[in-house]
Amino acid sequence: MKRLVIPSLGAKGLLYAAAVLLLTEGCFSSPFKSRTTTVFGTVTDNDTKLPVDSVQIMITGGKGGVASNADELKIIYTDKQGYYSTTIDVPNSYHKITVLNRYFDKLKYTLKYRGYFSYKDRNRIDYCCPAEIGSKTQYDFMMLPK
């Protein structure tokens, strides 16, 4: 009986194989998985805890690698309660989507706020704001007054 001998990749080879798998993961996603994606949340003032209405929320889609350009997929605005929600069918040509708080779109908010804290599914995060295609993700924003 013969033994099957599998050559060792070594540490460098394993790192290379892992990198290839990570970079191509999106290429092998199931064509049957739903691409319907919902993003929702609130925008509130960090000091007053009051809702901030009419803040622009933009959903962008990425097609390329790490430094790729993003295409605008949808723009929505918060309502009087500071709430926003949208559901989009992400085209197959996009492998990632991002939620952007574009408060600086309105001069009154650019003058009033210096930025915001982001919360994903109610947990504070230091990065912002990828959403998984085919999922439902909540992003809340606490605006930081100047």
Short mmCIF file of C-alpha atoms in Angstrom, two decimals:
data_model
loop_
_atom_site.label_atom_id
_atom_site.label_comp_id
_atom_site.label_asym_id
_atom_site.label_seq_id
_atom_site.Cartn_x
_atom_site.Cartn_y
_atom_site.Cartn_z
CA MET A 1 0.00 0.00 0.00
CA LYS A 2 1.37 3.39 -1.01
CA ARG A 3 1.18 6.43 1.18
CA LEU A 4 -0.03 9.76 -0.15
CA VAL A 5 2.56 12.43 0.59
CA ILE A 6 1.34 16.00 0.71
CA PRO A 7 4.15 18.57 0.54
CA SER A 8 4.32 21.20 3.25
CA LEU A 9 3.59 24.75 2.19
CA GLY A 10 5.62 26.32 4.95
CA ALA A 11 4.66 29.50 6.78
CA LYS A 12 5.15 31.73 3.75
CA GLY A 13 3.05 29.45 1.54
CA LEU A 14 0.26 29.29 4.11
CA LEU A 15 0.16 33.09 4.33
CA TYR A 16 0.02 33.33 0.55
CA ALA A 17 -2.81 30.77 0.35
CA ALA A 18 -4.76 32.59 3.08
CA ALA A 19 -4.34 35.92 1.26
CA VAL A 20 -5.60 34.43 -2.01
CA LEU A 21 -8.65 32.97 -0.25
CA LEU A 22 -9.47 36.28 1.44
CA LEU A 23 -9.06 38.31 -1.73
CA THR A 24 -11.19 35.98 -3.84
CA GLU A 25 -13.89 35.25 -1.25
CA GLY A 26 -16.36 37.60 -2.91
CA CYS A 27 -15.77 36.02 -6.32
CA PHE A 28 -17.14 32.68 -5.18
CA SER A 29 -20.29 33.85 -3.44
CA SER A 30 -23.41 31.93 -4.26
CA PRO A 31 -25.43 33.34 -7.15
CA PHE A 32 -28.53 32.12 -5.28
CA LYS A 33 -27.92 34.21 -2.15
CA SER A 34 -30.24 37.20 -1.86
CA ARG A 35 -28.61 40.54 -2.60
CA THR A 36 -31.48 42.46 -0.99
CA THR A 37 -29.85 44.60 1.67
CA THR A 38 -31.50 46.74 4.34
CA VAL A 39 -29.74 49.50 6.26
CA PHE A 40 -31.44 51.59 8.92
CA GLY A 41 -30.73 53.63 12.02
CA THR A 42 -30.95 56.98 13.71
CA VAL A 43 -28.99 60.22 13.83
CA THR A 44 -29.07 62.07 17.15
CA ASP A 45 -27.24 64.96 18.78
CA ASN A 46 -24.72 63.63 21.33
CA ASP A 47 -25.28 66.51 23.77
CA THR A 48 -29.05 66.99 23.64
CA LYS A 49 -29.95 63.40 22.65
CA LEU A 50 -32.50 64.93 20.25
CA PRO A 51 -32.99 63.53 16.73
CA VAL A 52 -31.30 65.27 13.82
CA ASP A 53 -33.56 65.46 10.76
CA SER A 54 -32.67 65.85 7.09
CA VAL A 55 -29.18 64.34 7.37
CA GLN A 56 -28.10 62.75 4.09
CA ILE A 57 -27.29 59.04 4.26
CA MET A 58 -25.62 57.65 1.14
CA ILE A 59 -25.25 54.00 0.21
CA THR A 60 -22.26 53.32 -2.04
CA GLY A 61 -21.14 50.17 -3.82
CA GLY A 62 -17.61 48.98 -4.49
CA LYS A 63 -16.57 46.91 -7.48
CA GLY A 64 -12.79 46.76 -7.37
CA GLY A 65 -10.03 46.00 -4.91
CA VAL A 66 -9.05 47.69 -1.68
CA ALA A 67 -8.55 51.18 -3.13
CA SER A 68 -11.46 51.06 -5.57
CA ASN A 69 -13.81 53.92 -6.26
CA ALA A 70 -17.33 53.73 -4.88
CA ASP A 71 -20.49 54.31 -6.88
CA GLU A 72 -23.52 56.01 -5.38
CA LEU A 73 -26.34 53.44 -5.14
CA LYS A 74 -28.90 55.40 -3.13
CA ILE A 75 -29.38 58.60 -1.11
CA ILE A 76 -31.93 58.93 1.69
CA TYR A 77 -32.51 61.49 4.46
CA THR A 78 -33.37 61.16 8.12
CA ASP A 79 -36.95 62.05 9.09
CA LYS A 80 -38.08 64.31 11.97
CA GLN A 81 -37.31 61.51 14.44
CA GLY A 82 -33.78 61.22 13.04
CA TYR A 83 -34.64 57.82 11.54
CA TYR A 84 -33.63 56.47 8.14
CA SER A 85 -34.22 53.14 6.44
CA THR A 86 -33.79 51.76 2.95
CA THR A 87 -33.81 48.41 1.22
CA ILE A 88 -31.91 47.97 -2.03
CA ASP A 89 -31.22 45.11 -4.40
CA VAL A 90 -27.47 45.35 -4.83
CA PRO A 91 -26.43 44.68 -8.44
CA ASN A 92 -24.21 41.63 -8.98
CA SER A 93 -21.32 43.82 -10.15
CA TYR A 94 -20.80 45.13 -6.58
CA HIS A 95 -18.96 43.07 -3.97
CA LYS A 96 -19.33 45.50 -1.07
CA ILE A 97 -21.54 48.35 0.09
CA THR A 98 -20.93 51.15 2.55
CA VAL A 99 -23.24 53.44 4.55
CA LEU A 100 -22.08 57.08 4.73
CA ASN A 101 -23.33 59.83 7.02
CA ARG A 102 -23.01 62.93 4.85
CA TYR A 103 -24.06 65.55 7.43
CA PHE A 104 -21.66 67.99 5.75
CA ASP A 105 -24.04 68.05 2.77
CA LYS A 106 -25.94 70.83 4.59
CA LEU A 107 -24.13 73.97 5.67
CA LYS A 108 -26.14 74.26 8.91
CA TYR A 109 -24.81 70.86 10.04
CA THR A 110 -21.26 71.58 8.89
CA LEU A 111 -21.31 74.69 11.08
CA LYS A 112 -22.90 72.89 14.04
CA TYR A 113 -21.12 69.49 14.09
CA ARG A 114 -17.49 68.37 14.00
CA GLY A 115 -18.17 64.69 13.32
CA TYR A 116 -19.97 61.73 14.85
CA PHE A 117 -19.66 58.48 16.76
CA SER A 118 -20.81 55.37 14.88
CA TYR A 119 -22.71 52.42 16.30
CA LYS A 120 -23.26 49.16 14.41
CA ASP A 121 -26.11 47.06 15.74
CA ARG A 122 -25.97 49.23 18.92
CA ASN A 123 -22.25 48.66 19.54
CA ARG A 124 -19.77 51.54 19.32
CA ILE A 125 -17.29 51.07 16.48
CA ASP A 126 -14.14 52.90 15.43
CA TYR A 127 -14.57 52.29 11.70
CA CYS A 128 -17.48 53.07 9.48
CA CYS A 129 -19.65 51.63 7.86
CA PRO A 130 -19.65 48.49 5.71
CA ALA A 131 -22.87 46.51 5.38
CA GLU A 132 -23.01 42.87 4.35
CA ILE A 133 -24.82 42.33 1.07
CA GLY A 134 -27.99 40.33 1.64
CA SER A 135 -28.29 41.31 5.30
CA LYS A 136 -30.01 43.83 7.55
CA THR A 137 -27.65 46.23 9.35
CA GLN A 138 -28.30 49.04 11.82
CA TYR A 139 -26.00 52.06 11.90
CA ASP A 140 -26.74 54.81 14.42
CA PHE A 141 -24.82 58.08 14.45
CA MET A 142 -24.29 60.38 17.46
CA MET A 143 -23.45 63.83 16.13
CA LEU A 144 -20.68 65.71 17.96
CA PRO A 145 -21.40 69.45 18.35
CA LYS A 146 -18.50 71.89 17.88
#
